[in-house]
Short mmCIF file of C-alpha atoms and ligand atoms in Angstrom, two decimals:
data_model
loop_
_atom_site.label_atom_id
_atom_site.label_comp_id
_atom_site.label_asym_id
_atom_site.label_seq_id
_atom_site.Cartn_x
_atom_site.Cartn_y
_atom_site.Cartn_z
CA UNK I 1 22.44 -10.52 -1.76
CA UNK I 2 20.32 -9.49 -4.67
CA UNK I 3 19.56 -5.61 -4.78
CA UNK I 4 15.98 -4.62 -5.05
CA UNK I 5 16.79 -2.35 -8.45
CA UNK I 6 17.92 -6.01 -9.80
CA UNK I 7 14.65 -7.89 -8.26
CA UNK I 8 12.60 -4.90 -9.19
CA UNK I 9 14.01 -5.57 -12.85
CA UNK I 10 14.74 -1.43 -12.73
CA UNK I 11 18.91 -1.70 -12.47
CA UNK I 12 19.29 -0.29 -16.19
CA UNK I 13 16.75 2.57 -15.64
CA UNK I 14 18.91 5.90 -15.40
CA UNK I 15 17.31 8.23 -12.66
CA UNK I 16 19.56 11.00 -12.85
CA UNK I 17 17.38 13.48 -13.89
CA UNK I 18 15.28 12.41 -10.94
CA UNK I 19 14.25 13.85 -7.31
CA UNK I 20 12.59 11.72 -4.85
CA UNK I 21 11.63 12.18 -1.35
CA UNK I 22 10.87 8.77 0.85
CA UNK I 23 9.50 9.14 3.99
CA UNK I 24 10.78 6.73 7.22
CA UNK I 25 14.13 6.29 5.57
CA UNK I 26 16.06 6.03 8.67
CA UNK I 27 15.47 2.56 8.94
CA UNK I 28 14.11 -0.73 7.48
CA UNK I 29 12.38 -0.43 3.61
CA UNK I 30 12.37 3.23 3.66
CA UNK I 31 16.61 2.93 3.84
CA UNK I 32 16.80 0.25 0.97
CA UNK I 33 14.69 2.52 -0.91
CA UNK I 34 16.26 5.38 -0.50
CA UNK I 35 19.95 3.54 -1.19
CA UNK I 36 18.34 1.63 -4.51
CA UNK I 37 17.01 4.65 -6.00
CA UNK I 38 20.60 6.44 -5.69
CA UNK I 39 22.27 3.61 -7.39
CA UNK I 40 19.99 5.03 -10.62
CA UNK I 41 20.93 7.69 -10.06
CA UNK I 42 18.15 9.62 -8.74
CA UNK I 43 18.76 12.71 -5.98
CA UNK I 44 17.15 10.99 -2.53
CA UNK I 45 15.59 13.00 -0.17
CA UNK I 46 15.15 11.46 3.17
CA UNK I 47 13.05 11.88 5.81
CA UNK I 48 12.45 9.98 9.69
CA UNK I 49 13.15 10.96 13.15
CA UNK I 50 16.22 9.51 14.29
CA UNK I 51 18.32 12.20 13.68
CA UNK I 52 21.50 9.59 13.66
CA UNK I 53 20.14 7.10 11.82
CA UNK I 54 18.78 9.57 9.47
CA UNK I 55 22.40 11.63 9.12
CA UNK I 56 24.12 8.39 8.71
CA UNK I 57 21.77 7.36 5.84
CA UNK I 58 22.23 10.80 4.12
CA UNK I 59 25.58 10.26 4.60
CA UNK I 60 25.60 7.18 2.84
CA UNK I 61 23.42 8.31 0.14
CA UNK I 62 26.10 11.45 -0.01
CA UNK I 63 28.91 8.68 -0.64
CA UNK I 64 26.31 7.28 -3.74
CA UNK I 65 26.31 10.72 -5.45
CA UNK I 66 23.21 11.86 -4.25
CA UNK I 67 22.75 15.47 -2.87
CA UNK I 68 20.58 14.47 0.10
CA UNK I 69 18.56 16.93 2.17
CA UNK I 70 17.34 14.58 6.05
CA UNK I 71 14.28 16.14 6.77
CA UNK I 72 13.36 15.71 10.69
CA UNK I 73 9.27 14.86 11.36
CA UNK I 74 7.31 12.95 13.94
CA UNK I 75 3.97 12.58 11.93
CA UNK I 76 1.90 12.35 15.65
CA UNK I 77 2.31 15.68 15.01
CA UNK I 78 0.00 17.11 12.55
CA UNK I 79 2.07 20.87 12.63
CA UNK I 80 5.29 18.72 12.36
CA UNK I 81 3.92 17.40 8.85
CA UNK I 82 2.58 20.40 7.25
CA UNK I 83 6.38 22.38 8.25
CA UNK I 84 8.09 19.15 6.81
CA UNK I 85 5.87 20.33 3.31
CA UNK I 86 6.49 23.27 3.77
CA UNK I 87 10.29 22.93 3.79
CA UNK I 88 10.88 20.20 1.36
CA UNK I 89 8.23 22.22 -1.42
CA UNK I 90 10.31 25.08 -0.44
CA UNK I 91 14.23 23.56 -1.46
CA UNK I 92 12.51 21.36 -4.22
CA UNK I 93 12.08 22.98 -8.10
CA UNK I 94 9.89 19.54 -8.57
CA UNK I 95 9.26 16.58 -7.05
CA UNK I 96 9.42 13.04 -9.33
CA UNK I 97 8.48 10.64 -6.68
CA UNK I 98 7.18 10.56 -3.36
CA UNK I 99 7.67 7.57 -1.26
CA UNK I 100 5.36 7.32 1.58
CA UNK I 101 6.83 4.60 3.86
CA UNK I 102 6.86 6.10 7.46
CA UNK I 103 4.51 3.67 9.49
CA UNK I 104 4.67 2.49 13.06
CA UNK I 105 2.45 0.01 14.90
CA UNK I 106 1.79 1.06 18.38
CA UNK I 107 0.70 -1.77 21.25
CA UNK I 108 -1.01 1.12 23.79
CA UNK I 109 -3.59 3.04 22.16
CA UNK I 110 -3.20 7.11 22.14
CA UNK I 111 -4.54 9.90 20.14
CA UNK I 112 -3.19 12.42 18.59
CA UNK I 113 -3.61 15.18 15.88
CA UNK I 114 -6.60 16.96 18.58
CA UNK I 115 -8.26 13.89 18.96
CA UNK I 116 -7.29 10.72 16.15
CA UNK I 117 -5.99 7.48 17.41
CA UNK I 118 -2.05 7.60 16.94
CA UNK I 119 -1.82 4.96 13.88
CA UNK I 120 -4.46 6.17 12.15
CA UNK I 121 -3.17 9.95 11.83
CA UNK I 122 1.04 8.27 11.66
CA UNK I 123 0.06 5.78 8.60
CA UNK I 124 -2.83 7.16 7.13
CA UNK I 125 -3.59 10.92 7.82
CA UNK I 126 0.32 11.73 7.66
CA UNK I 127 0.68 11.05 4.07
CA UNK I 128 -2.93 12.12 3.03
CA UNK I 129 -1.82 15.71 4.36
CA UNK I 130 1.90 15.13 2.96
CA UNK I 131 0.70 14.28 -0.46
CA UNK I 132 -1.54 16.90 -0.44
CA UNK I 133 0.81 20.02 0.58
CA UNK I 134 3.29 18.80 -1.97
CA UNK I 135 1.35 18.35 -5.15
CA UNK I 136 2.03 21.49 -5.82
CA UNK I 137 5.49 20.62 -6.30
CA UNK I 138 5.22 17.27 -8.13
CA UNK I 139 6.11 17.00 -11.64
CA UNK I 140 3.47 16.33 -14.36
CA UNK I 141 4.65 13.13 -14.49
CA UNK I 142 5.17 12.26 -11.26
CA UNK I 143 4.22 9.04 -9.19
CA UNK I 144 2.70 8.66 -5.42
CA UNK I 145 4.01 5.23 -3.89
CA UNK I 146 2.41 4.19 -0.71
CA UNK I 147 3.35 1.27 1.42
CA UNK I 148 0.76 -0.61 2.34
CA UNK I 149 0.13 -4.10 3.32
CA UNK I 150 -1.41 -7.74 2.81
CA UNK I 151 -2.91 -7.35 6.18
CA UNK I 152 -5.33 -4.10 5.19
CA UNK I 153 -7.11 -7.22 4.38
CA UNK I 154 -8.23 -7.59 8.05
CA UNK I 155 -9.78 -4.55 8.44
CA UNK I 156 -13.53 -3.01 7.30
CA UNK I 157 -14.35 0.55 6.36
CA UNK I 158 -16.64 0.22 9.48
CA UNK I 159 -13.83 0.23 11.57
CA UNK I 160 -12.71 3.93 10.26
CA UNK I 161 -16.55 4.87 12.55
CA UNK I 162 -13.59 4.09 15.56
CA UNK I 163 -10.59 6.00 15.02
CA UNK I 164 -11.36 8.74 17.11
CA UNK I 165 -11.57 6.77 20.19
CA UNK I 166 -8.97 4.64 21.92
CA UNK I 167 -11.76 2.28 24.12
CA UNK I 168 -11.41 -1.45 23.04
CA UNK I 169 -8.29 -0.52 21.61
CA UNK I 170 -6.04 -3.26 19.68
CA UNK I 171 -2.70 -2.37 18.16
CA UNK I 172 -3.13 -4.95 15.25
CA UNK I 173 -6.61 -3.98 14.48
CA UNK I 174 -5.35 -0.36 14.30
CA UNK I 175 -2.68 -1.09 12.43
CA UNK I 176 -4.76 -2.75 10.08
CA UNK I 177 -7.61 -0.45 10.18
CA UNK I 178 -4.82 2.30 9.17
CA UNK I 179 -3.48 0.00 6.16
CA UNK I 180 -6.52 -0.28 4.63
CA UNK I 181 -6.78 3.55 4.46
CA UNK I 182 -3.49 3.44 2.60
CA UNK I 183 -4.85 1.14 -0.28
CA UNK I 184 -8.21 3.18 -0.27
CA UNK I 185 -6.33 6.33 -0.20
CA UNK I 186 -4.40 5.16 -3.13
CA UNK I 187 -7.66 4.62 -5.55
CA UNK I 188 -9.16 7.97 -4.19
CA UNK I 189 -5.45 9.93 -4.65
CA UNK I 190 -5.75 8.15 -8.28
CA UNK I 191 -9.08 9.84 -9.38
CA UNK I 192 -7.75 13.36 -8.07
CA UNK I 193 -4.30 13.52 -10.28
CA UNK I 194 -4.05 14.20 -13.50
CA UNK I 195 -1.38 12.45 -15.44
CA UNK I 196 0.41 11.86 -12.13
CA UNK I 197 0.19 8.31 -10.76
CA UNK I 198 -0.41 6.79 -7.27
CA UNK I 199 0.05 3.23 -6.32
CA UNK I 200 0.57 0.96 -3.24
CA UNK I 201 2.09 -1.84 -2.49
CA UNK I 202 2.92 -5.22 0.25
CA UNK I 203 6.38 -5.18 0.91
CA UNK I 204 6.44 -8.51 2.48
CA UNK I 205 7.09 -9.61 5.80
CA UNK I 206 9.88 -8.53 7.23
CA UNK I 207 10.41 -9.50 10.63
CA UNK I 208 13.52 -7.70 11.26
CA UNK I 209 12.38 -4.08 10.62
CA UNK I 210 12.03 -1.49 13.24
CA UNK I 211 8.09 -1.72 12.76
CA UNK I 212 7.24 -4.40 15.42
CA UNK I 213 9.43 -2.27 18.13
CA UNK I 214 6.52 -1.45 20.10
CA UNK I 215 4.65 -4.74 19.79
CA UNK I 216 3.57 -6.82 22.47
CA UNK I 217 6.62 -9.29 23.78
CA UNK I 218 5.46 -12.19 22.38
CA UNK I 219 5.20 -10.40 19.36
CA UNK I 220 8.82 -9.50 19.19
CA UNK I 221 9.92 -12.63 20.19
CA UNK I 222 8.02 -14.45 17.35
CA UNK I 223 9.29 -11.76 14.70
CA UNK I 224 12.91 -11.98 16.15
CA UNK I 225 12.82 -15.65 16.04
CA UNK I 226 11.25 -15.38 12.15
CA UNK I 227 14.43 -12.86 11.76
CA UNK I 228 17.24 -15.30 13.14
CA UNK I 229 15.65 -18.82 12.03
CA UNK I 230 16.92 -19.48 7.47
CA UNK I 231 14.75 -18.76 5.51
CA UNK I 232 14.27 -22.56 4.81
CA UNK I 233 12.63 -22.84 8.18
CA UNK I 234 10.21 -20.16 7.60
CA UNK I 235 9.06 -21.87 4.05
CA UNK I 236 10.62 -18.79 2.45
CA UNK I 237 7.57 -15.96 3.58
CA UNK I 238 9.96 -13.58 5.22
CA UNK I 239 11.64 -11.16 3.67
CA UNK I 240 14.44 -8.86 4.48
CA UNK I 241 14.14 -5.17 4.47
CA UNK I 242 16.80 -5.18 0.96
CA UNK I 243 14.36 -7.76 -0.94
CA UNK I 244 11.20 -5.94 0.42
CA UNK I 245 12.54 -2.43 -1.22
CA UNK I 246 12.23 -3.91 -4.57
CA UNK I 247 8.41 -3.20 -4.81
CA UNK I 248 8.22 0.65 -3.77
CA UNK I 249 11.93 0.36 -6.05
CA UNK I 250 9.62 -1.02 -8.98
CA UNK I 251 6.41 1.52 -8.78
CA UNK I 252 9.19 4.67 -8.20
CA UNK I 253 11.26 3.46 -11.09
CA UNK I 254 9.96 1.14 -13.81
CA UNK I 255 8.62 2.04 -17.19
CA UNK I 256 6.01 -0.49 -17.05
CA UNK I 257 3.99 0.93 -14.56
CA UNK I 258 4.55 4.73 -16.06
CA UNK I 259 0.77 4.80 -16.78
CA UNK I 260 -0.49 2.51 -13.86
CA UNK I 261 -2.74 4.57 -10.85
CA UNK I 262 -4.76 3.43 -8.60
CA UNK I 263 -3.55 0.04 -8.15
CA UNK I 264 -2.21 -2.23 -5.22
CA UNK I 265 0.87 -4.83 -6.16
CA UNK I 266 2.24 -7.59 -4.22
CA UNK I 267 5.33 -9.02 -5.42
CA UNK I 268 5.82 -6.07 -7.77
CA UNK I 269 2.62 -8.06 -9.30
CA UNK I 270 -0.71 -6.06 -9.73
CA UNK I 271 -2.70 -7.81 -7.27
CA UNK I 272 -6.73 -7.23 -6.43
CA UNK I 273 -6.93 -5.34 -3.05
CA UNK I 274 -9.73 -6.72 -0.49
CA UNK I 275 -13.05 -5.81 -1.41
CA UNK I 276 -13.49 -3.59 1.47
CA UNK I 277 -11.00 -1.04 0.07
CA UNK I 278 -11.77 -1.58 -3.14
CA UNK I 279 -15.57 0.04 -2.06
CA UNK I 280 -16.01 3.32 -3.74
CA UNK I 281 -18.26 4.72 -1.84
CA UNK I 282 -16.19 3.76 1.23
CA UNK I 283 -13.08 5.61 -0.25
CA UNK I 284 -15.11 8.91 -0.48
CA UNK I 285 -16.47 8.62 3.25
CA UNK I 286 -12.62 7.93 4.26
CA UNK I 287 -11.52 10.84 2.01
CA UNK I 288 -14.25 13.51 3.58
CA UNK I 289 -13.31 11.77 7.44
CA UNK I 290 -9.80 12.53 6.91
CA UNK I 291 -9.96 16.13 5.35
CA UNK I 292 -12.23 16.78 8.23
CA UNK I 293 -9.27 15.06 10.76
CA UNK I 294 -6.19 16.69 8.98
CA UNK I 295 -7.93 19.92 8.31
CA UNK I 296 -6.95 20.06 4.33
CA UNK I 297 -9.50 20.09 2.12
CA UNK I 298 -8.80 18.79 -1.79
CA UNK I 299 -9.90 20.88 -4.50
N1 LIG M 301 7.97 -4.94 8.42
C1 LIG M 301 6.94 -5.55 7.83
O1 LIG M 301 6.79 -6.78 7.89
C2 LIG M 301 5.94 -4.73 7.06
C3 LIG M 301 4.91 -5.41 6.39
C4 LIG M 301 3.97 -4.66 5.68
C5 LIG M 301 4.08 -3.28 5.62
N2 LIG M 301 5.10 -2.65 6.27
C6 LIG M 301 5.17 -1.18 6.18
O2 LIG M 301 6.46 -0.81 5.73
C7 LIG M 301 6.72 0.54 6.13
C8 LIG M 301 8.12 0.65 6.67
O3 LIG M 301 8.23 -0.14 7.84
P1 LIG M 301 9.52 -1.00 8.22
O4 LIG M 301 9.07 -2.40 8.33
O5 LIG M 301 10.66 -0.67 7.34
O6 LIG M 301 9.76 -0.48 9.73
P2 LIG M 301 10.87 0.47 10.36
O7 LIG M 301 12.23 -0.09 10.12
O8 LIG M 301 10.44 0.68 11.76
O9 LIG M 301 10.73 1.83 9.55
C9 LIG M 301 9.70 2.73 9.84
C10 LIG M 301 10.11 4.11 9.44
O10 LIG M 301 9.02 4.99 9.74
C11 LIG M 301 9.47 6.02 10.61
N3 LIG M 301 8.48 6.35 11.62
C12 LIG M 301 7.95 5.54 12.56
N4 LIG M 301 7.12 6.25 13.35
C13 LIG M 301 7.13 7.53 12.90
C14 LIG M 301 6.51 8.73 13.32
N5 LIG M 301 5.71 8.79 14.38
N6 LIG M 301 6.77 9.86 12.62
C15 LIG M 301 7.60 9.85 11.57
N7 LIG M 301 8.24 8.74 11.14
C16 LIG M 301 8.00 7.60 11.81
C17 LIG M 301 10.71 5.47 11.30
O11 LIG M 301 11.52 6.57 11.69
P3 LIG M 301 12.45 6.57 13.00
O12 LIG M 301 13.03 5.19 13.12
O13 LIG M 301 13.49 7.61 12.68
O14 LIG M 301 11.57 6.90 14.13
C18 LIG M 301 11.33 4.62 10.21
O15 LIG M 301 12.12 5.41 9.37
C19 LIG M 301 5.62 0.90 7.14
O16 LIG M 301 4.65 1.71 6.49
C20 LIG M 301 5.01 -0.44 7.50
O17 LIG M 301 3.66 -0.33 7.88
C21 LIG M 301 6.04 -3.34 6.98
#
């Protein structure tokens, strides 16, 4: 099977000089990541909660060349993010790229983080604090990669009016809802850096990640059947966690995007976001919402 570095067009760009740190590399796109970037090279920095999936992916990004630290974080936990910060700015000296992958879709609807619905604070106000607390740390040059999704495209800001109540709860909408805040995050995180970059991206479907665990079982069933059935009987729209990797691969490692921010890419293709979260106004509303919810506030 192809590696993402090759799909990404990235596999003769020499990341030794490199430290990255991808979050919800345990499993799924946040693995591939982490593997592809060690192939160039780069020192991979892992983070999840498994503690034996995570060990055995250090270990495997050990066996690559890598010196990799497995940091050990449930982001429902808001303290549990700001000591995983505080521990990877502390062993650091500087940070090139920061993956934020870690993302979950939950079916029952719970809050968390003194009062914000569970995938709102995991997917969205989890790397808005992360990012934050480890600026200090990133290099001048450094890039922000968020993963994101096609289906942010379901959601309105209206919906972010909601996210500190679970009544009427849907686990789609949320996880939706909480995509969209990626991609607007993105554009806002964009307009805050200075000659850093931040970008998001759709990996793709990928029906055989860990992300649908907690779906409904008709859900799982449809995404296990996706998983099992050749790809000729899908008409070729799934992808496996490997090909996915290649776009958060291609924003933490290509030249051609050095001086791209702000943007959302599909495909490793620069693709228009939905209008909703392409709404200025809307970003800043989300931006002051979640400061207020994370209790960070962005100079
Ligand atoms: N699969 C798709 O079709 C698809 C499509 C579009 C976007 N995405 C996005 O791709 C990203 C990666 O998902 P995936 O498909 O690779 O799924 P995955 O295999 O389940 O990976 C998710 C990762 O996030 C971590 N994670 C989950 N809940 C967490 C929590 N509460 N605290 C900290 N870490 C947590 C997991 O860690 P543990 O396993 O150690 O708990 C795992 O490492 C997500 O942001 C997802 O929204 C996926």
């Amino acid at each position: 099977m192809t590696l993402p570095e090759a799909r990404a067009g990235v596999q003769d760009v020499d990341l030794s000089e490199s430290t990255v740190f991808v979050t919800g590399a345990t499993s799924g796109i946040g693995r591939e990541t982490a593997l592809a970037l060690a192939r160039l090279g780069a020192t991979v920095h892992i983070h999840g909660r498994d503690e034996e999936d995570g060990l055995s992916v250090r270990d495997d990004l050990r066996d690559l060349g890598s010196e990799s630290v497995f940091y050990r974080a449930d982001f429902a936990s808001r303290s549990a993010v700001r000591d995983l910060a505080a521990d990877v700015a502390g062993r650091v000296d500087e940070l090139d790229v920061l993956v934020n992958n870690a993302g979950a879709h939950f079916d029952e609807g719970h809050l968390v983080w003194d009062g914000a619905e569970a995938t709102f604070a995991v997917n969205h106000l989890a790397p808005f604090v992360l990012t934050h607390d480890l600026r200090e740390v990133l290099a001048a040059d450094g890039r922000v990669v968020t993963t994101a999704s096609e289906v942010h495209r379901r959601a309105s800001a209206s919906e972010f009016e909601n996210v500190q109540s679970v009544e009427d709860y849907d686990g789609f909408d949320a996880y939706a809802r909480s995509k969209l805040a990626n991609v607007m995050f993105t554009a806002g995180l964009a307009r805050r850096l200075d000659d850093q970059t931040a970008n998001c991206f759709h990996p793709g479907f990928v029906p055989g990640s860990g992300l649908w665990r907690n779906a409904p079982l008709l859900v799982r069933a449809g995404t296990r059947l996706a998983y099992v059935l050749p790809a000729a009987l899908t008409g070729g729209v799934t992808d496996t966690s490997r090909s996915a990797a290649r776009n958060a691969v291609y924003l933490a490692a290509s030249p051609d995007v050095a001086d791209v921010t702000g943007a959302y890419f599909d495909d490793c293709e620069r693709t228009p976001p939905s209008s909703a979260a392409s709404d200025v106004l809307a970003q800043r509303d989300l931006w002051a919402k979640s400061e207020e919810l994370a209790g960070v506030r962005w100079s």
